[in-house]
Amino acid sequence: MIGVFHPGRSLLHRAPALLKLGLLAAFVTAVALQGSLMALAVASVLVMVLFLIAWLPLRLVWQQVVPILWLLAFAVPVQVVFGGWEAAAMMAVRLVLAVALAALYTLTTPVSATLDAMQALLRPFRRWIDADRVGLTLALTIRCVPLLAEIVREVLEARKARGAEGSIAALAVPVIVRALQTAEHLGDALTARGFDD
Amino acid sequence: MTEIVFDRVSHDFGPDRVVDDVSLVLAEHRIGIVGANGSGKSTLARMINGLVTPSSGRVSVGGLDLARHAREVRRMVGFVFTNADNQIVMPTVREDVAFTLRRHKLDRADAAARVDAALQRFGLTELADRPAHRLSGGQKQLLALAAVLVAEPSIIVADEPTTLLDARNARLVSEHFAELPQQLVVVSHHLELLEEFDRVIVMEGGRVIADDRPGPALDVYRELIGSAR
Amino acid sequence: MSSAHSTSTSDSDATTAVPTPVPRRPRSTARDLAQIAVFAALIAALGLPGALSIGGAAVPITFQTLGVMLAGAILGARKGVLAVLLLIVLVAAGLPLLSGGRGGLSVFVGPSVGYLLGWLLGAAVIGWATARLLPRYPIAPALGWTALGGIVAIYLVGIPVFSVVTGTPIGAAALASTVFLPGDVFKVVVTVLVAKGVHRAWPGLIEPRSWPWARRSVAAESTGTA
């Protein structure tokens, strides 16, 4: 599963995931605490430069930012009424910047690199969390998504074939039963293949 | 060959007795198990690596009692399930084959070499980095087989490995099975596959009703299905 | 139902046939892990385009919260929460597993992240209560508890976070979230009906427990749910 990641060879693509995560966290915090429009303007220019460096297709960037614009369409008018236009503008810019930069991270970092970075971040907690098992479970989940999508699709089709009658509950029970059966079989396979060793 | 011993084994699922007082010593190279659905044959196969623990009686493999040494036995016994989709646990072909070697604690280069060899052997090299769900049914079953064989088990147990495949893929998978040097215990409805075997066991109602060379044993089975119709 | 079983039960006889009321204690870790992964994947699958849609665009229903509620109601608190957590981690890692193909860290700096985190609390509440409603699982209290987890708990986290991130007053944020209410009530009902059916057909998924206030009572089940 490739995810949102867009392959490339830019500086941002090559930077280590942990470094990018750290910088992203610092930036988002700074923007959230920033009080002046001037500082936010500088931050906006910075983000734009970073996007130019990453050189991503505009369509992908747009896809990532568009959900936040819908929310702003609701939140900005409310904010204008309750807090004035300046507060509304700051809030909107802050949000768009944070979302855009987070999107930049996701677009330039393969899923596996982020998962490795997460495992590295878990290392200090290894007394409580088995990072190896976490990684295994994440991989198993990725493997299961197409299986479950198939189950949902088949049950929907079976319903259509019978003339779309029946409640959603009647639809959901077979999905859950088949999901549980799949889990049963996968559990057996994990055991047979030495998961418990 | 390793001795697989069932000693007065019975198993109940709720009110149903699915395996009823079975005693067997399996030491041949290729052993087939046939029977109708619900005859207990899959349960019997699952007892060989401890996926099912019998309600009573003992199962041992190479002298190791499953009740106490299930982990050791599982290292010797590779299991191929009916539905490869439920056996593949990792997102990509290569990762899935490599998963089996987790317990072997090999160094990276050694493990990678063994994974590559297994992929090569089943013609999966080109597909190594493909998501597993994009493979065809036959390719998935070959992947399942590659992932079992990469650990070099001495016994392979397969539970209807060709049932969900179309005729062409069933033949392809059967051919791979026929070439395996390992001891095989195969539950199957695919009677042609079993004709070349050394011994065939026919199950019915949880009991062994025939245990012979393939010729006579399969005759008993054909008669059994015939009489049911 | 019949067609639903076609692929899963065809592979073998009694061992894997449809739910058998037998406690299968050994190898629980591998099965637990598989259940957690499968339900995380189910929540993702319910958000895939074309998976399910009801009421058109006018009512914003995402069936992923149904998956979250079911994770709690079918697997219990611990496994249900872990399934939700697993999905959240994969989303954070950049997989587009939220409805509408959303994924990546941008979700986590956006205003609706509270609802996502609220899923964890929701699954926990539903799972906790379900363990105490079982084995009888009476419908009326089940509806109440599932609504508490699937609606109240999720909104309890979601609304304040939305309010803080966007700077809108909490009342306005709460008002805005009521567009989801009809859909969420519907999902609560579905969750309870499904859980009732599944727990009857497949006992032993969640070990029944007694209510904290009924611990000393011998008839814990009946007093707890009366």
XYZ file of C-alpha atoms in Angstrom:
652
model
C 0.000 0.000 0.000
C 1.528 3.215 -1.127
C -0.837 5.530 0.690
C -0.702 9.265 0.221
C 3.054 9.216 -0.437
C 4.261 10.597 -3.766
C 7.717 9.289 -4.752
C 10.383 11.838 -5.583
C 14.060 12.703 -5.156
C 13.892 16.131 -3.533
C 15.723 17.168 -0.386
C 12.472 16.723 1.528
C 12.010 13.211 0.163
C 15.515 12.243 1.221
C 15.441 13.783 4.714
C 15.062 11.230 7.528
C 11.492 10.741 8.729
C 12.317 11.353 12.385
C 13.940 14.709 11.563
C 10.940 15.743 9.487
C 8.552 14.684 12.252
C 10.490 16.758 14.782
C 10.530 19.841 12.556
C 6.841 19.443 11.762
C 5.949 19.259 15.454
C 8.075 22.343 16.187
C 6.534 24.283 13.314
C 2.944 23.418 14.177
C 3.521 24.404 17.810
C 5.175 27.671 16.810
C 2.363 28.567 14.431
C -0.272 27.749 17.042
C 1.396 30.050 19.576
C 2.141 32.836 17.107
C 0.144 36.001 17.690
C 1.052 38.345 14.845
C -0.146 38.293 11.257
C 3.334 39.316 10.136
C 4.916 36.177 11.613
C 2.229 34.058 9.999
C 2.962 35.689 6.646
C 6.634 34.734 7.006
C 5.602 31.174 7.915
C 3.378 31.059 4.834
C 6.283 32.022 2.595
C 8.425 29.352 4.256
C 5.797 26.676 3.649
C 5.462 27.741 0.029
C 9.223 27.490 -0.467
C 9.182 24.011 1.043
C 6.440 22.969 -1.364
C 8.495 24.305 -4.264
C 11.489 22.272 -3.072
C 9.381 19.109 -2.824
C 7.958 19.778 -6.316
C 4.741 17.798 -5.936
C 1.820 17.596 -8.353
C -0.614 20.406 -7.464
C -3.536 17.990 -7.613
C -2.157 15.919 -4.707
C -1.492 18.987 -2.588
C -4.994 20.258 -3.286
C -6.529 16.904 -2.294
C -4.789 17.112 1.046
C -5.786 20.670 1.824
C -9.356 20.647 0.557
C -11.011 18.979 3.597
C -9.774 21.790 5.843
C -11.224 24.403 3.469
C -14.676 22.898 3.927
C -14.335 23.213 7.678
C -13.126 26.772 7.349
C -16.175 27.605 5.290
C -18.116 26.890 8.466
C -15.644 28.098 11.096
C -14.567 31.422 9.544
C -18.019 33.071 9.464
C -18.661 31.916 13.038
C -15.329 33.306 14.125
C -15.945 36.623 12.327
C -19.175 36.994 14.279
C -17.723 36.049 17.667
C -14.095 37.186 17.447
C -13.772 39.679 14.615
C -12.220 39.329 11.197
C -8.612 39.469 12.388
C -8.998 36.506 14.736
C -10.844 34.649 11.985
C -8.069 35.278 9.470
C -5.351 34.195 11.914
C -7.192 31.015 12.760
C -7.692 30.193 9.094
C -4.060 30.855 8.164
C -2.754 28.867 11.129
C -4.908 25.876 10.267
C -4.098 25.916 6.581
C -0.375 26.196 7.345
C -0.409 23.343 9.831
C -2.432 21.113 7.546
C -0.332 21.993 4.498
C 2.920 21.230 6.269
C 1.601 17.969 7.689
C 0.457 17.088 4.182
C 3.932 17.898 2.929
C 5.383 15.418 5.414
C 2.961 12.702 4.359
C 3.423 13.325 0.649
C 7.210 13.089 0.878
C 7.545 10.198 3.355
C 6.828 6.538 2.533
C 4.499 4.750 4.952
C 7.218 2.256 5.852
C 9.593 5.095 6.816
C 6.981 6.583 9.154
C 6.257 3.175 10.686
C 10.006 2.660 11.248
C 10.194 6.115 12.840
C 7.288 5.211 15.139
C 9.015 1.986 16.153
C 12.132 4.011 16.928
C 10.056 6.391 19.044
C 8.622 3.382 20.910
C 12.067 2.099 21.811
C 12.294 3.922 25.173
C 9.055 2.171 26.164
C 10.197 -1.325 25.244
C 9.600 -2.575 28.756
C 5.873 -2.125 28.183
C 5.505 -2.253 24.425
C 6.903 -4.942 22.139
C 7.764 -2.825 19.085
C 8.308 -5.934 16.982
C 4.810 -7.156 17.710
C 3.376 -3.704 17.040
C 5.090 -3.663 13.645
C 3.746 -7.120 12.899
C 0.200 -6.114 13.820
C 0.381 -2.984 11.672
C 1.536 -5.064 8.705
C -1.215 -7.615 9.343
C -3.787 -4.799 9.371
C -2.541 -3.459 6.029
C -2.849 -6.985 4.690
C -6.408 -7.242 6.054
C -7.803 -4.047 4.504
C -8.327 -5.589 1.037
C -9.731 -8.769 2.645
C -12.316 -6.807 4.603
C -13.104 -4.536 1.663
C -13.829 -7.707 -0.296
C -16.091 -9.055 2.455
C -18.084 -5.807 2.588
C -18.345 -5.764 -1.203
C -19.518 -9.386 -1.436
C -22.144 -8.984 1.262
C -23.460 -5.826 -0.424
C -23.620 -7.638 -3.740
C -25.427 -10.581 -2.196
C -27.947 -8.104 -0.819
C -28.408 -6.446 -4.188
C -28.861 -9.829 -5.834
C -31.721 -10.518 -3.467
C -33.373 -7.233 -4.390
C -31.890 -4.865 -1.800
C -34.269 -5.938 0.926
C -33.294 -6.337 4.549
C -32.162 -3.909 7.202
C -28.653 -2.597 7.686
C -28.380 -4.892 10.704
C -29.200 -7.876 8.516
C -26.416 -6.652 6.280
C -23.922 -6.025 9.045
C -24.296 -9.369 10.847
C -22.834 -11.432 7.977
C -20.025 -8.892 7.601
C -19.130 -9.253 11.276
C -19.459 -13.045 11.255
C -17.195 -13.281 8.239
C -14.749 -10.826 9.779
C -14.596 -13.011 12.892
C -14.108 -16.145 10.783
C -11.306 -14.433 8.892
C -9.702 -13.518 12.207
C -10.040 -17.124 13.352
C -8.280 -18.403 10.243
C -5.583 -15.750 10.369
C -5.004 -16.600 14.020
C -4.551 -20.259 13.081
C -2.180 -19.270 10.281
C -0.146 -17.053 12.627
C 0.120 -19.929 15.093
C 0.987 -22.514 12.438
C 3.616 -20.182 11.054
C 5.337 -19.718 14.383
C 3.981 -16.421 15.651
C 4.001 -17.634 19.263
C 7.616 -18.754 19.216
C 10.203 -40.508 7.535
C 8.925 -39.184 10.829
C 6.334 -41.153 12.747
C 3.060 -39.331 13.304
C 1.125 -41.217 15.952
C -2.552 -40.873 16.890
C -3.245 -42.870 20.011
C -6.963 -43.363 20.707
C -7.752 -39.785 19.729
C -11.256 -38.341 20.030
C -12.477 -34.796 19.652
C -15.769 -33.096 20.425
C -17.100 -29.823 19.101
C -19.916 -28.936 21.438
C -22.305 -31.867 21.226
C -20.705 -33.327 18.108
C -18.002 -35.959 18.166
C -15.959 -35.023 15.092
C -13.121 -37.480 15.677
C -14.046 -40.776 17.290
C -11.352 -42.990 18.817
C -8.815 -42.856 15.994
C -5.511 -44.711 16.300
C -3.014 -44.391 13.444
C 0.715 -44.537 12.842
C 1.665 -42.486 9.781
C 5.215 -43.064 8.584
C 4.858 -43.226 4.802
C 6.201 -40.572 2.482
C 2.856 -39.434 1.044
C -0.381 -39.944 2.904
C -3.795 -38.808 1.700
C -6.909 -38.317 3.810
C -10.314 -38.270 2.141
C -13.835 -38.039 3.459
C -17.053 -36.079 3.179
C -17.431 -32.637 4.764
C -17.743 -33.074 8.502
C -16.026 -36.462 8.482
C -13.316 -35.164 10.799
C -10.475 -35.156 8.309
C -9.554 -31.482 8.690
C -9.654 -31.787 12.454
C -7.323 -34.769 12.245
C -4.914 -32.786 10.059
C -4.982 -29.847 12.463
C -4.020 -32.084 15.364
C -0.685 -32.830 13.685
C 0.621 -29.360 14.509
C -1.489 -28.688 17.571
C -3.965 -26.241 16.016
C -6.601 -28.526 17.493
C -5.983 -30.202 20.841
C -7.877 -33.485 21.080
C -10.520 -33.872 23.785
C -8.956 -37.220 24.639
C -6.078 -39.358 23.444
C -2.556 -38.407 22.448
C -0.919 -37.150 19.268
C 2.837 -37.259 18.821
C 5.190 -36.391 15.997
C 8.678 -37.876 15.913
C 8.222 -38.964 19.507
C 7.259 -35.447 20.678
C 3.910 -35.252 22.441
C 1.848 -32.364 21.023
C 0.345 -31.626 24.427
C 3.762 -30.592 25.711
C 5.900 -29.817 22.678
C 3.569 -28.055 20.249
C 6.128 -25.349 19.447
C 8.901 -27.794 18.653
C 6.548 -29.835 16.493
C 5.363 -26.732 14.612
C 8.942 -26.082 13.572
C 8.985 -29.497 11.876
C 5.482 -29.325 10.422
C 4.492 -26.843 7.745
C 0.753 -26.314 7.316
C -0.941 -25.302 4.051
C -4.529 -24.110 4.491
C -7.399 -24.292 2.011
C -7.831 -20.586 1.540
C -4.444 -19.010 0.921
C -6.011 -15.604 1.527
C -6.387 -16.497 5.185
C -2.848 -17.807 5.415
C -1.031 -14.801 3.960
C -0.416 -12.432 6.848
C 1.909 -9.809 5.379
C 1.108 -7.106 2.810
C 3.607 -8.077 0.112
C 4.808 -11.386 -1.332
C 8.387 -11.103 -0.096
C 7.382 -9.920 3.387
C 5.024 -12.844 3.742
C 7.654 -15.434 2.887
C 10.099 -13.683 5.228
C 7.541 -13.787 8.055
C 7.980 -17.556 8.420
C 11.690 -17.111 9.105
C 11.066 -14.743 12.013
C 11.308 -17.604 14.484
C 14.544 -18.879 12.999
C 16.591 -15.873 14.076
C 18.777 -15.913 10.968
C 20.978 -12.987 10.016
C 19.574 -10.672 7.361
C 21.660 -11.836 4.410
C 21.003 -15.493 5.128
C 17.263 -14.932 5.530
C 17.078 -12.840 2.340
C 18.908 -15.541 0.393
C 16.464 -18.188 1.590
C 13.464 -16.003 0.790
C 14.815 -15.351 -2.703
C 15.400 -19.075 -3.266
C 11.853 -19.914 -2.175
C 10.365 -17.214 -4.423
C 12.461 -18.459 -7.345
C 11.373 -22.038 -6.834
C 7.689 -21.140 -7.155
C 8.127 -18.627 -9.943
C 7.280 -15.668 -7.711
C 10.490 -13.680 -8.133
C 8.878 -11.155 -10.484
C 6.013 -10.638 -8.039
C 8.165 -10.279 -4.926
C 7.177 -6.692 -4.152
C 3.562 -6.983 -5.324
C 0.778 -6.640 -2.735
C -0.375 -10.175 -1.934
C -4.038 -9.401 -2.606
C -3.253 -8.611 -6.250
C -2.120 -12.190 -6.960
C -4.340 -14.750 -8.687
C -5.780 -17.637 -6.663
C -3.126 -20.037 -7.960
C -0.320 -17.579 -7.275
C -1.621 -17.072 -3.744
C -1.525 -20.804 -3.066
C 2.020 -20.980 -4.459
C 2.942 -18.083 -2.174
C 1.454 -19.964 0.768
C 3.512 -23.008 -0.206
C 6.685 -20.923 -0.640
C 6.119 -19.341 2.762
C 5.804 -22.786 4.347
C 8.762 -24.349 2.552
C 11.175 -21.492 3.234
C 11.432 -22.822 6.788
C 12.423 -26.249 5.434
C 9.939 -28.303 7.462
C 10.356 -32.081 7.422
C 6.597 -32.691 7.221
C 3.970 -30.780 5.249
C 0.308 -31.019 6.160
C -2.149 -29.569 3.672
C -5.881 -29.122 4.217
C -7.624 -29.224 0.831
C -4.969 -27.082 -0.853
C -6.603 -27.193 -4.293
C -10.303 -27.006 -3.409
C -10.742 -23.288 -4.097
C -8.641 -23.274 -7.275
C -9.758 -23.604 -10.889
C -8.728 -26.787 -12.738
C -5.576 -25.316 -14.260
C -4.289 -23.833 -11.021
C -5.244 -26.975 -9.114
C -3.050 -28.973 -11.497
C -0.203 -26.456 -11.136
C -0.313 -26.639 -7.341
C -0.642 -30.449 -7.423
C 2.467 -30.691 -9.588
C 4.410 -28.692 -7.036
C 3.145 -30.980 -4.286
C 4.173 -34.057 -6.274
C 7.738 -32.781 -6.472
C 8.179 -32.180 -2.750
C 10.759 -34.414 -1.071
C 9.126 -33.870 2.334
C 6.756 -36.208 4.068
C 3.232 -35.160 3.053
C -0.143 -35.479 4.722
C -2.772 -34.096 2.349
C -6.485 -33.790 2.985
C -8.100 -33.560 -0.422
C -11.119 -34.165 -2.611
C -8.772 -34.056 -5.553
C -8.499 -37.809 -6.073
C -6.019 -37.695 -8.994
C -3.529 -36.021 -6.671
C -3.793 -38.917 -4.230
C -3.497 -41.718 -6.787
C 0.296 -41.534 -6.727
C 0.425 -41.509 -2.929
C 1.693 -44.324 -0.699
C -1.326 -44.586 1.542
C -4.866 -43.205 1.673
C -7.094 -42.997 4.726
C -10.862 -42.692 4.326
C -12.754 -40.956 7.124
C -16.485 -41.086 7.782
C -18.336 -39.866 10.843
C -15.098 -39.254 12.734
C -13.835 -42.803 12.188
C -11.335 -44.401 9.843
C -13.334 -46.686 7.550
C -10.552 -47.565 5.125
C -6.785 -47.382 5.331
C -4.986 -48.859 2.365
C -3.027 -48.236 -0.808
C -4.661 -45.519 -2.956
C -6.310 -47.934 -5.389
C -8.522 -49.866 -2.968
C -8.948 -46.964 -0.525
C -10.172 -44.573 -3.219
C -12.556 -47.278 -4.432
C -14.075 -47.390 -0.956
C -14.394 -43.602 -1.009
C -15.995 -43.522 -4.472
C -18.470 -46.145 -3.388
C -19.204 -44.124 -0.248
C -19.984 -40.956 -2.202
C -21.913 -42.974 -4.757
C -24.101 -44.601 -2.114
C -24.824 -41.226 -0.526
C -26.418 -39.991 -3.728
C -26.685 -14.987 5.485
C -26.235 -18.071 3.353
C -24.231 -16.426 0.624
C -22.127 -14.661 3.192
C -20.634 -17.904 4.347
C -19.728 -19.147 0.919
C -15.993 -18.619 0.943
C -15.183 -18.882 4.600
C -16.783 -22.154 5.420
C -15.965 -23.986 2.246
C -12.434 -24.727 3.303
C -12.871 -27.431 5.856
C -15.222 -29.377 7.991
C -16.155 -29.059 11.625
C -12.953 -27.378 12.799
C -13.648 -24.089 11.116
C -17.321 -24.328 10.364
C -19.662 -21.636 11.579
C -19.337 -20.589 15.217
C -19.270 -23.420 17.634
C -20.132 -22.694 21.232
C -16.891 -24.091 22.551
C -14.498 -22.022 24.591
C -11.268 -22.164 22.633
C -8.770 -21.091 25.229
C -5.367 -21.994 23.796
C -3.571 -19.817 21.199
C -5.523 -16.813 22.325
C -2.751 -14.337 21.633
C -2.548 -15.048 17.916
C -6.322 -14.973 17.564
C -6.652 -11.798 19.633
C -4.064 -10.144 17.460
C -5.865 -11.262 14.318
C -9.194 -9.992 15.653
C -7.687 -6.606 16.446
C -6.121 -6.326 12.981
C -9.292 -7.514 11.246
C -11.490 -4.968 13.025
C -9.031 -2.150 12.367
C -9.193 -3.168 8.724
C -12.991 -3.344 8.911
C -13.205 0.258 10.127
C -10.982 1.224 7.200
C -13.018 -0.843 4.736
C -16.240 0.853 5.862
C -14.739 4.177 4.782
C -13.683 3.091 1.321
C -15.411 4.865 -1.549
C -18.636 3.184 -2.547
C -18.581 0.902 0.465
C -21.872 2.107 1.846
C -23.869 5.242 1.431
C -27.251 6.141 2.735
C -29.229 9.343 2.574
C -27.056 10.920 -0.107
C -24.844 13.909 0.492
C -27.374 15.797 2.611
C -26.723 13.689 5.711
C -23.053 13.299 6.447
C -22.917 9.667 7.488
C -19.590 7.932 7.618
C -19.902 4.290 8.390
C -16.514 4.268 10.024
C -18.025 5.216 13.388
C -20.266 2.163 12.992
C -17.051 0.151 12.717
C -15.715 1.833 15.851
C -18.867 1.066 17.831
C -18.862 -2.524 16.581
C -15.200 -2.945 17.531
C -16.125 -2.095 21.131
C -19.379 -4.063 21.147
C -17.979 -7.214 19.516
C -14.396 -7.382 20.786
C -14.713 -5.648 24.138
C -12.847 -2.656 25.549
C -9.213 -3.772 25.299
C -9.259 -5.295 21.845
C -11.737 -2.711 20.534
C -9.559 0.200 21.640
C -6.465 -1.463 20.204
C -8.231 -1.932 16.855
C -9.118 1.775 16.749
C -5.604 2.721 17.840
C -4.116 0.561 15.117
C -6.206 2.329 12.496
C -5.232 5.751 13.869
C -1.538 4.828 13.733
C -1.830 3.691 10.115
C -3.651 6.904 9.225
C -0.890 8.898 10.912
C 1.667 6.937 8.925
C 0.090 8.209 5.725
C -2.402 5.574 4.629
C -5.630 7.096 3.263
C -7.875 4.923 5.430
C -10.357 7.517 6.685
C -13.547 8.074 4.724
C -13.063 10.266 1.692
C -9.543 8.878 1.328
C -8.178 11.092 4.089
C -4.939 10.115 5.737
C -1.584 11.419 6.840
C -0.579 13.808 9.563
C -2.732 16.624 8.197
C -5.673 14.863 9.820
C -3.943 15.223 13.179
C -3.397 18.962 13.008
C -6.898 19.609 11.661
C -9.920 20.532 13.796
C -11.680 17.168 13.551
C -8.837 15.218 15.174
C -10.802 15.254 18.433
C -13.484 13.053 16.948
C -10.819 10.619 15.797
C -9.318 10.473 19.288
C -12.831 10.287 20.699
C -13.193 6.968 18.891
C -10.765 5.474 21.397
C -12.893 6.587 24.344
C -16.067 5.517 22.534
C -14.801 2.000 21.857
C -13.593 1.762 25.460
C -16.957 2.786 26.957
C -18.950 0.482 24.661
C -16.587 -2.433 25.269
C -16.603 -1.917 29.009
C -20.383 -1.775 29.172
C -20.907 -4.668 26.764
C -18.869 -6.971 28.993
C -21.285 -6.110 31.781
C -24.450 -6.375 29.683
C -23.506 -9.870 28.569
C -24.556 -12.657 28.556
C -28.174 -11.423 28.440
C -27.438 -8.196 26.587
C -30.870 -6.600 27.180
C -31.704 -4.185 24.359
C -32.749 -1.050 26.272
C -29.663 -0.657 28.498
C -27.481 -1.754 25.595
C -28.865 1.118 23.510
C -28.214 3.557 26.342
C -24.647 2.453 26.964
C -23.790 2.229 23.283
C -25.128 5.764 22.762
C -23.062 6.926 25.731
C -19.913 5.520 24.137
C -20.698 5.932 20.460
C -22.146 9.440 20.656
C -21.577 11.184 24.001
C -17.992 10.038 24.541
C -16.929 10.782 20.970
C -18.556 14.234 20.965
C -17.130 14.902 24.420
C -13.643 14.761 22.957
C -14.480 15.971 19.461
C -16.400 19.166 20.204
C -13.925 20.870 22.598
C -10.993 20.064 20.305
C -12.872 21.479 17.324
C -13.708 24.556 19.361
C -10.114 25.109 20.473
C -8.506 24.502 17.092
C -10.910 26.694 15.131
C -11.482 29.248 17.872
C -15.254 28.905 17.560
C -17.312 29.093 20.756
C -18.049 25.640 22.148
C -21.790 26.141 21.745
C -21.435 26.763 18.035
C -19.168 23.760 17.672
C -21.712 21.612 19.533
C -24.511 22.934 17.377
C -22.549 22.147 14.228
C -21.980 18.585 15.340
C -25.715 17.916 15.581
C -25.764 17.314 11.812
C -24.095 13.986 12.609
C -26.613 13.100 15.313
C -29.316 11.337 13.256
C -26.705 9.175 11.557
C -25.016 8.380 14.839
C -28.292 7.390 16.531
C -28.970 5.078 13.606
C -25.498 3.525 13.982
C -26.052 2.958 17.687
C -29.223 0.997 16.921
C -27.456 -1.041 14.249
C -24.541 -1.749 16.592
C -26.825 -3.075 19.325
C -28.853 -5.268 16.969
C -25.703 -6.678 15.397
C -24.013 -7.240 18.760
C -27.096 -9.015 20.068
C -27.121 -11.380 17.089
C -23.386 -11.984 16.965
C -22.947 -12.635 20.692
C -25.741 -15.186 20.567
C -24.252 -16.963 17.548
C -20.672 -16.667 18.714
C -20.435 -16.708 22.502
C -17.158 -16.193 24.298
C -15.916 -13.151 22.363
C -16.163 -10.986 25.459
C -15.936 -12.460 28.907
C -18.980 -11.260 30.874
C -18.165 -9.167 33.928
C -20.209 -7.682 36.721
C -21.030 -4.002 37.257
C -18.759 -2.327 39.814
C -21.792 -1.470 41.945
C -23.045 -5.066 41.833
C -19.785 -6.753 42.665
C -20.834 -8.299 45.941
C -24.226 -9.367 44.772
C -24.471 -13.013 43.769
C -27.062 -12.208 41.140
C -24.828 -9.609 39.570
C -26.205 -10.013 36.085
C -29.823 -9.449 36.920
C -29.337 -6.490 39.262
C -26.890 -4.825 36.914
C -29.223 -4.833 33.982
C -32.599 -4.571 35.669
